[in-house]
CSV table of N, CA and C in Angstrom, one decimal:
chain,number,residue,atom,x,y,z
A,292,MET,N,-3.3,-17.1,19.5
A,292,MET,CA,-2.4,-16.0,19.5
A,292,MET,C,-3.1,-14.8,19.0
A,293,HIS,N,-2.9,-13.7,19.7
A,293,HIS,CA,-3.5,-12.4,19.4
A,293,HIS,C,-2.4,-11.4,19.0
A,294,PRO,N,-2.6,-10.6,18.0
A,294,PRO,CA,-1.5,-9.6,17.7
A,294,PRO,C,-1.4,-8.6,18.9
A,295,THR,N,-0.1,-8.3,19.1
A,295,THR,CA,0.2,-7.4,20.2
A,295,THR,C,0.8,-6.1,19.7
A,296,PRO,N,0.1,-5.0,20.0
A,296,PRO,CA,0.7,-3.7,19.5
A,296,PRO,C,2.1,-3.5,20.1
A,297,VAL,N,3.0,-3.0,19.2
A,297,VAL,CA,4.3,-2.6,19.6
A,297,VAL,C,4.7,-1.3,19.0
A,298,THR,N,5.6,-0.6,19.6
A,298,THR,CA,6.0,0.7,19.1
A,298,THR,C,6.9,0.5,17.9
A,299,THR,N,6.9,1.4,16.9
A,299,THR,CA,7.6,1.3,15.7
A,299,THR,C,9.1,1.1,15.9
A,300,GLU,N,9.6,1.8,16.9
A,300,GLU,CA,11.1,1.7,17.2
A,300,GLU,C,11.5,0.4,17.7
A,301,GLU,N,10.6,-0.4,18.2
A,301,GLU,CA,10.9,-1.8,18.8
A,301,GLU,C,11.1,-2.8,17.7
A,302,THR,N,10.8,-2.5,16.5
A,302,THR,CA,10.8,-3.5,15.4
A,302,THR,C,11.9,-3.1,14.4
A,303,VAL,N,12.4,-4.1,13.7
A,303,VAL,CA,13.3,-3.9,12.6
A,303,VAL,C,12.5,-3.2,11.5
A,304,ILE,N,11.3,-3.7,11.2
A,304,ILE,CA,10.5,-3.1,10.1
A,304,ILE,C,10.3,-1.6,10.4
A,305,GLY,N,10.0,-1.3,11.6
A,305,GLY,CA,9.8,0.1,12.0
A,305,GLY,C,11.1,1.0,11.8
A,306,ARG,N,12.2,0.4,12.1
A,306,ARG,CA,13.5,1.2,11.9
A,306,ARG,C,13.8,1.3,10.4
A,307,VAL,N,13.4,0.2,9.6
A,307,VAL,CA,13.7,0.3,8.2
A,307,VAL,C,12.8,1.4,7.6
A,308,LEU,N,11.5,1.4,7.9
A,308,LEU,CA,10.6,2.4,7.4
A,308,LEU,C,11.0,3.8,7.8
A,309,THR,N,11.5,4.0,9.0
A,309,THR,CA,11.9,5.3,9.4
A,309,THR,C,13.1,5.8,8.6
A,310,LYS,N,14.1,4.9,8.4
A,310,LYS,CA,15.3,5.2,7.6
A,310,LYS,C,14.9,5.5,6.1
A,311,PHE,N,13.9,4.7,5.6
A,311,PHE,CA,13.5,4.9,4.2
A,311,PHE,C,12.9,6.3,4.1
A,312,MET,N,12.0,6.7,5.0
A,312,MET,CA,11.4,8.0,4.9
A,312,MET,C,12.4,9.1,5.0
A,313,ALA,N,13.5,8.9,5.8
A,313,ALA,CA,14.6,9.9,5.9
A,313,ALA,C,15.6,9.8,4.8
A,314,GLY,N,15.4,8.9,3.9
A,314,GLY,CA,16.4,8.7,2.8
A,314,GLY,C,17.8,8.2,3.3
A,315,ASP,N,17.8,7.5,4.4
A,315,ASP,CA,19.0,7.0,5.0
A,315,ASP,C,19.3,5.6,4.5
A,316,LEU,N,20.3,5.6,3.7
A,316,LEU,CA,20.7,4.3,3.0
A,316,LEU,C,21.3,3.3,4.0
A,317,SER,N,21.5,3.7,5.3
A,317,SER,CA,22.0,2.7,6.2
A,317,SER,C,20.9,1.7,6.6
A,318,LEU,N,19.7,1.9,6.0
A,318,LEU,CA,18.6,0.9,6.2
A,318,LEU,C,19.0,-0.4,5.7
A,319,PHE,N,19.9,-0.5,4.7
A,319,PHE,CA,20.3,-1.8,4.1
A,319,PHE,C,21.2,-2.6,5.1
A,320,GLU,N,21.7,-2.0,6.2
A,320,GLU,CA,22.4,-2.7,7.2
A,320,GLU,C,21.4,-3.6,8.0
A,321,LEU,N,20.1,-3.2,7.9
A,321,LEU,CA,19.0,-3.9,8.6
A,321,LEU,C,18.3,-5.0,7.8
A,322,ILE,N,18.9,-5.2,6.6
A,322,ILE,CA,18.3,-6.1,5.6
A,322,ILE,C,19.2,-7.4,5.5
A,323,ALA,N,18.6,-8.6,5.6
A,323,ALA,CA,19.3,-9.8,5.4
A,323,ALA,C,19.8,-9.9,3.9
A,324,THR,N,21.0,-10.6,3.7
A,324,THR,CA,21.5,-10.7,2.4
A,324,THR,C,20.6,-11.5,1.5
A,325,ASP,N,19.8,-12.4,2.1
A,325,ASP,CA,18.8,-13.2,1.3
A,325,ASP,C,17.4,-12.8,1.5
A,326,ILE,N,17.1,-11.5,1.6
A,326,ILE,CA,15.8,-10.9,1.8
A,326,ILE,C,14.8,-11.5,0.8
A,327,ASP,N,13.6,-11.8,1.2
A,327,ASP,CA,12.5,-12.2,0.4
A,327,ASP,C,11.5,-11.0,0.4
A,328,PHE,N,11.6,-10.2,-0.7
A,328,PHE,CA,10.9,-8.9,-0.7
A,328,PHE,C,9.9,-8.8,-1.9
A,329,ARG,N,8.7,-8.3,-1.7
A,329,ARG,CA,7.8,-8.0,-2.8
A,329,ARG,C,6.8,-7.0,-2.3
A,330,ILE,N,6.4,-6.1,-3.3
A,330,ILE,CA,5.3,-5.2,-3.1
A,330,ILE,C,4.2,-5.6,-4.1
A,331,ASP,N,3.0,-5.7,-3.6
A,331,ASP,CA,1.8,-6.0,-4.4
A,331,ASP,C,0.8,-4.9,-4.3
A,332,HIS,N,0.1,-4.6,-5.4
A,332,HIS,CA,-0.9,-3.6,-5.5
A,332,HIS,C,-2.3,-4.2,-5.7
A,333,PHE,N,-3.2,-3.7,-5.0
A,333,PHE,CA,-4.6,-4.1,-5.2
A,333,PHE,C,-5.3,-3.1,-6.1
A,334,GLY,N,-5.9,-3.5,-7.2
A,334,GLY,CA,-6.7,-2.7,-8.0
A,334,GLY,C,-5.9,-1.6,-8.7
A,335,ASP,N,-4.6,-1.7,-9.0
A,335,ASP,CA,-3.8,-0.7,-9.6
A,335,ASP,C,-3.3,-1.4,-10.9
A,336,ASP,N,-3.4,-0.7,-12.0
A,336,ASP,CA,-3.0,-1.2,-13.3
A,336,ASP,C,-1.5,-1.0,-13.7
A,337,VAL,N,-0.8,-0.5,-12.7
A,337,VAL,CA,0.6,-0.2,-12.9
A,337,VAL,C,1.4,-1.5,-12.8
A,338,ASP,N,2.4,-1.7,-13.7
A,338,ASP,CA,3.2,-2.9,-13.7
A,338,ASP,C,4.2,-2.8,-12.5
A,339,THR,N,4.0,-3.7,-11.6
A,339,THR,CA,4.9,-3.7,-10.4
A,339,THR,C,5.7,-4.9,-10.3
A,340,ARG,N,5.9,-5.7,-11.4
A,340,ARG,CA,6.7,-6.9,-11.3
A,340,ARG,C,8.1,-6.6,-10.9
A,341,TRP,N,8.6,-5.4,-11.2
A,341,TRP,CA,10.0,-5.1,-10.8
A,341,TRP,C,10.1,-4.8,-9.3
A,342,GLN,N,9.0,-4.7,-8.6
A,342,GLN,CA,9.1,-4.4,-7.1
A,342,GLN,C,9.2,-5.7,-6.3
A,343,GLN,N,10.2,-6.5,-6.6
A,343,GLN,CA,10.5,-7.6,-5.9
A,343,GLN,C,12.0,-7.9,-5.9
A,344,ALA,N,12.5,-8.6,-4.8
A,344,ALA,CA,14.0,-8.8,-4.8
A,344,ALA,C,14.2,-10.0,-3.9
A,345,ASP,N,15.3,-10.8,-4.2
A,345,ASP,CA,15.6,-11.9,-3.3
A,345,ASP,C,17.0,-11.8,-2.8
A,346,THR,N,17.7,-10.7,-3.0
A,346,THR,CA,19.0,-10.4,-2.3
A,346,THR,C,19.0,-8.9,-1.9
A,347,ARG,N,19.9,-8.6,-1.0
A,347,ARG,CA,20.1,-7.2,-0.6
A,347,ARG,C,20.5,-6.3,-1.7
A,348,ASP,N,21.4,-6.8,-2.6
A,348,ASP,CA,21.8,-6.0,-3.7
A,348,ASP,C,20.7,-5.8,-4.7
A,349,ALA,N,19.8,-6.8,-4.9
A,349,ALA,CA,18.7,-6.6,-5.8
A,349,ALA,C,17.7,-5.6,-5.2
A,350,LEU,N,17.6,-5.6,-3.9
A,350,LEU,CA,16.7,-4.7,-3.2
A,350,LEU,C,17.2,-3.2,-3.3
A,351,MET,N,18.5,-3.1,-3.3
A,351,MET,CA,19.1,-1.7,-3.5
A,351,MET,C,18.6,-1.2,-4.8
A,352,SER,N,18.6,-2.0,-5.8
A,352,SER,CA,18.2,-1.5,-7.1
A,352,SER,C,16.7,-1.1,-7.1
A,353,VAL,N,15.9,-2.0,-6.5
A,353,VAL,CA,14.4,-1.7,-6.4
A,353,VAL,C,14.2,-0.4,-5.6
A,354,VAL,N,14.9,-0.2,-4.5
A,354,VAL,CA,14.7,1.0,-3.7
A,354,VAL,C,15.1,2.2,-4.5
A,355,GLY,N,16.2,2.1,-5.3
A,355,GLY,CA,16.7,3.2,-6.1
A,355,GLY,C,15.6,3.6,-7.1
A,356,ARG,N,15.0,2.6,-7.8
A,356,ARG,CA,14.0,2.9,-8.7
A,356,ARG,C,12.7,3.4,-8.1
A,357,LEU,N,12.4,2.9,-6.9
A,357,LEU,CA,11.2,3.4,-6.2
A,357,LEU,C,11.4,4.9,-5.9
A,358,GLY,N,12.7,5.3,-5.5
A,358,GLY,CA,13.0,6.7,-5.2
A,358,GLY,C,12.8,7.6,-6.4
A,359,GLU,N,13.2,7.1,-7.6
A,359,GLU,CA,13.1,7.8,-8.8
A,359,GLU,C,11.7,7.9,-9.4
A,360,GLU,N,11.0,6.8,-9.4
A,360,GLU,CA,9.7,6.7,-10.1
A,360,GLU,C,8.5,6.9,-9.2
A,361,VAL,N,8.5,6.4,-8.0
A,361,VAL,CA,7.3,6.4,-7.1
A,361,VAL,C,7.4,7.5,-6.1
A,362,PHE,N,8.6,7.7,-5.5
A,362,PHE,CA,8.7,8.7,-4.4
A,362,PHE,C,9.8,9.7,-4.7
A,363,PRO,N,9.7,10.5,-5.9
A,363,PRO,CA,10.8,11.4,-6.2
A,363,PRO,C,10.9,12.5,-5.2
A,364,LYS,N,9.9,12.8,-4.4
A,364,LYS,CA,10.0,13.8,-3.3
A,364,LYS,C,10.0,13.2,-1.9
A,365,GLY,N,10.2,11.9,-1.8
A,365,GLY,CA,10.2,11.3,-0.5
A,365,GLY,C,8.8,10.9,-0.1
A,366,THR,N,8.6,10.5,1.1
A,366,THR,CA,7.3,10.2,1.7
A,366,THR,C,7.3,10.6,3.1
A,367,GLU,N,6.1,10.7,3.6
A,367,GLU,CA,5.8,11.2,5.0
A,367,GLU,C,4.8,10.2,5.6
A,368,ALA,N,5.1,9.7,6.8
A,368,ALA,CA,4.2,8.8,7.5
A,368,ALA,C,3.1,9.6,8.1
A,369,LEU,N,1.8,9.2,7.8
A,369,LEU,CA,0.7,9.8,8.5
A,369,LEU,C,0.4,9.0,9.8
A,370,SER,N,0.7,7.7,9.7
A,370,SER,CA,0.7,6.8,10.8
A,370,SER,C,1.4,5.5,10.5
A,371,ILE,N,2.0,4.9,11.5
A,371,ILE,CA,2.6,3.5,11.4
A,371,ILE,C,2.1,2.8,12.7
A,372,ASP,N,1.4,1.7,12.5
A,372,ASP,CA,0.9,0.9,13.6
A,372,ASP,C,1.4,-0.5,13.3
A,373,SER,N,2.2,-1.0,14.3
A,373,SER,CA,2.8,-2.4,14.2
A,373,SER,C,2.2,-3.3,15.3
A,374,PHE,N,2.1,-4.6,14.9
A,374,PHE,CA,1.6,-5.6,15.8
A,374,PHE,C,2.5,-6.8,15.7
A,375,ALA,N,3.0,-7.3,16.9
A,375,ALA,CA,3.8,-8.5,16.9
A,375,ALA,C,2.9,-9.7,16.8
A,376,LEU,N,3.2,-10.6,15.9
A,376,LEU,CA,2.4,-11.8,15.7
A,376,LEU,C,3.1,-13.0,16.3
A,377,GLY,N,4.3,-12.9,16.8
A,377,GLY,CA,5.0,-14.0,17.4
A,377,GLY,C,6.1,-14.5,16.5
A,378,GLY,N,7.1,-15.1,17.0
A,378,GLY,CA,8.2,-15.7,16.2
A,378,GLY,C,8.9,-14.8,15.3
A,379,GLY,N,9.0,-13.5,15.6
A,379,GLY,CA,9.7,-12.6,14.7
A,379,GLY,C,8.8,-12.0,13.6
A,380,TRP,N,7.5,-12.4,13.6
A,380,TRP,CA,6.6,-11.9,12.6
A,380,TRP,C,5.9,-10.6,13.1
A,381,HIS,N,5.7,-9.7,12.1
A,381,HIS,CA,4.9,-8.4,12.4
A,381,HIS,C,4.0,-8.1,11.3
A,382,LEU,N,2.9,-7.4,11.7
A,382,LEU,CA,2.0,-6.8,10.7
A,382,LEU,C,2.0,-5.3,11.0
A,383,THR,N,2.3,-4.6,9.9
A,383,THR,CA,2.4,-3.1,10.0
A,383,THR,C,1.4,-2.5,9.1
A,384,ARG,N,0.7,-1.5,9.6
A,384,ARG,CA,-0.3,-0.7,8.9
A,384,ARG,C,0.5,0.6,8.7
A,385,PHE,N,0.8,0.9,7.4
A,385,PHE,CA,1.6,2.1,7.0
A,385,PHE,C,0.7,3.0,6.2
A,386,HIS,N,0.3,4.2,6.7
A,386,HIS,CA,-0.4,5.2,6.0
A,386,HIS,C,0.5,6.3,5.7
A,387,GLN,N,0.6,6.7,4.4
A,387,GLN,CA,1.7,7.7,4.0
A,387,GLN,C,1.1,8.7,3.0
A,388,ARG,N,1.8,9.8,2.9
A,388,ARG,CA,1.5,10.8,2.0
A,388,ARG,C,2.8,11.1,1.2
A,389,PHE,N,2.6,11.2,-0.2
A,389,PHE,CA,3.8,11.5,-1.0
A,389,PHE,C,3.4,12.0,-2.3
A,390,PHE,N,4.4,12.6,-3.0
A,390,PHE,CA,4.2,13.0,-4.4
A,390,PHE,C,4.4,11.7,-5.3
A,391,TYR,N,3.4,11.2,-5.9
A,391,TYR,CA,3.5,10.0,-6.7
A,391,TYR,C,4.0,10.3,-8.1
A,392,GLY,N,5.2,9.9,-8.3
A,392,GLY,CA,5.8,10.2,-9.6
A,392,GLY,C,5.1,9.7,-10.8
A,393,VAL,N,4.4,8.5,-10.6
A,393,VAL,CA,3.7,7.9,-11.7
A,393,VAL,C,2.5,8.7,-12.2
A,394,ARG,N,1.8,9.3,-11.2
A,394,ARG,CA,0.6,10.1,-11.5
A,394,ARG,C,1.0,11.6,-11.6
A,395,GLN,N,2.1,12.0,-11.1
A,395,GLN,CA,2.5,13.4,-10.9
A,395,GLN,C,1.5,14.2,-10.1
A,396,LYS,N,1.1,13.5,-9.0
A,396,LYS,CA,0.1,14.1,-8.0
A,396,LYS,C,0.5,13.8,-6.6
A,397,ASP,N,0.1,14.6,-5.7
A,397,ASP,CA,0.2,14.3,-4.3
A,397,ASP,C,-0.9,13.3,-3.9
A,398,VAL,N,-0.5,12.2,-3.2
A,398,VAL,CA,-1.5,11.1,-2.9
A,398,VAL,C,-1.3,10.7,-1.4
A,399,THR,N,-2.2,9.9,-1.0
A,399,THR,CA,-2.1,9.2,0.3
A,399,THR,C,-2.2,7.7,-0.1
A,400,SER,N,-1.6,6.8,0.7
A,400,SER,CA,-1.7,5.4,0.4
A,400,SER,C,-1.7,4.7,1.8
A,401,LEU,N,-2.5,3.7,1.8
A,401,LEU,CA,-2.6,2.8,3.0
A,401,LEU,C,-2.1,1.4,2.5
A,402,THR,N,-1.1,0.9,3.3
A,402,THR,CA,-0.5,-0.4,2.9
A,402,THR,C,-0.4,-1.2,4.2
A,403,TYR,N,-0.4,-2.5,4.0
A,403,TYR,CA,-0.2,-3.5,5.1
A,403,TYR,C,1.0,-4.3,4.7
A,404,ILE,N,1.9,-4.4,5.7
A,404,ILE,CA,3.2,-5.0,5.5
A,404,ILE,C,3.3,-6.2,6.5
A,405,VAL,N,3.5,-7.4,6.0
A,405,VAL,CA,3.8,-8.6,6.8
A,405,VAL,C,5.3,-8.7,6.7
A,406,SER,N,6.0,-8.8,7.8
A,406,SER,CA,7.5,-8.9,7.8
A,406,SER,C,7.9,-9.9,8.8
A,407,HIS,N,9.2,-10.4,8.6
A,407,HIS,CA,9.8,-11.3,9.6
A,407,HIS,C,11.2,-10.7,9.8
A,408,GLU,N,11.6,-10.8,11.1
A,408,GLU,CA,13.0,-10.4,11.5
A,408,GLU,C,13.6,-11.5,12.3
A,409,ALA,N,14.9,-11.6,12.1
A,409,ALA,CA,15.7,-12.6,12.9
A,409,ALA,C,17.1,-12.1,13.0
A,410,ASN,N,17.7,-12.2,14.2
A,410,ASN,CA,19.0,-11.8,14.4
A,410,ASN,C,19.2,-10.3,14.1
A,411,GLY,N,18.2,-9.5,14.3
A,411,GLY,CA,18.3,-8.0,14.1
A,411,GLY,C,18.2,-7.5,12.7
A,412,VAL,N,17.9,-8.4,11.7
A,412,VAL,CA,17.7,-8.0,10.3
A,412,VAL,C,16.3,-8.5,9.8
A,413,LEU,N,15.9,-7.8,8.8
A,413,LEU,CA,14.6,-8.1,8.1
A,413,LEU,C,14.9,-9.1,7.0
A,414,ASP,N,14.2,-10.3,7.1
A,414,ASP,CA,14.5,-11.3,6.0
A,414,ASP,C,13.3,-11.6,5.2
A,415,TYR,N,12.1,-11.0,5.5
A,415,TYR,CA,10.9,-11.2,4.7
A,415,TYR,C,10.1,-9.9,4.8
A,416,PHE,N,9.6,-9.5,3.6
A,416,PHE,CA,8.8,-8.3,3.5
A,416,PHE,C,7.8,-8.5,2.4
A,417,ARG,N,6.5,-8.3,2.7
A,417,ARG,CA,5.4,-8.3,1.8
A,417,ARG,C,4.5,-7.1,2.0
A,418,GLU,N,4.5,-6.2,1.1
A,418,GLU,CA,3.7,-5.0,1.2
A,418,GLU,C,2.5,-5.1,0.3
A,419,ASN,N,1.3,-4.9,0.8
A,419,ASN,CA,0.1,-4.9,0.0
A,419,ASN,C,-0.4,-3.5,0.0
A,420,VAL,N,-0.3,-2.8,-1.1
A,420,VAL,CA,-0.8,-1.5,-1.3
A,420,VAL,C,-2.3,-1.6,-1.5
A,421,THR,N,-3.1,-1.1,-0.6
A,421,THR,CA,-4.6,-1.3,-0.7
A,421,THR,C,-5.2,-0.1,-1.5
A,422,ASP,N,-4.6,1.1,-1.5
A,422,ASP,CA,-5.2,2.2,-2.3
A,422,ASP,C,-4.1,3.3,-2.4
A,423,ILE,N,-4.3,4.0,-3.5
A,423,ILE,CA,-3.5,5.2,-3.7
A,423,ILE,C,-4.6,6.3,-4.1
A,424,MET,N,-4.8,7.2,-3.2
A,424,MET,CA,-5.8,8.2,-3.3
A,424,MET,C,-5.2,9.6,-3.6
A,425,ASP,N,-5.7,10.3,-4.6
A,425,ASP,CA,-5.3,11.7,-4.9
A,425,ASP,C,-5.7,12.6,-3.7
A,426,VAL,N,-4.7,13.5,-3.3
A,426,VAL,CA,-5.0,14.5,-2.3
A,426,VAL,C,-5.8,15.6,-3.0
A,427,GLN,N,-6.9,16.0,-2.4
A,427,GLN,CA,-7.7,17.0,-3.0
A,427,GLN,C,-7.3,18.4,-2.6
């Protein structure tokens, strides 16, 4: 099996990211009630244990806190590249720019998201934040 490039709009993860960037809370309509959600950070000493959820309601709390602490001014996609892996699985490369509330600085970040969708909703989400770089 080889990853197949797909357009962002063709995937549930793409639509969720687009709605997240727009601050559109209807993104939760695209989330399974029993979502398996977690964000992991590589080489970052910030406590991210709270960035996980196993229900849609719990995810609403996580997204609320992300909005307050991490993305107080929202986020902008520099690029989103998605690849279908088969069976509802996708790998998404998400490069973004935002004002990072934790550092109080403008930053860019490159993340990789493995996600699964079924019946039009996202039921699995693992984001690996590879870096958070200050904008010069």
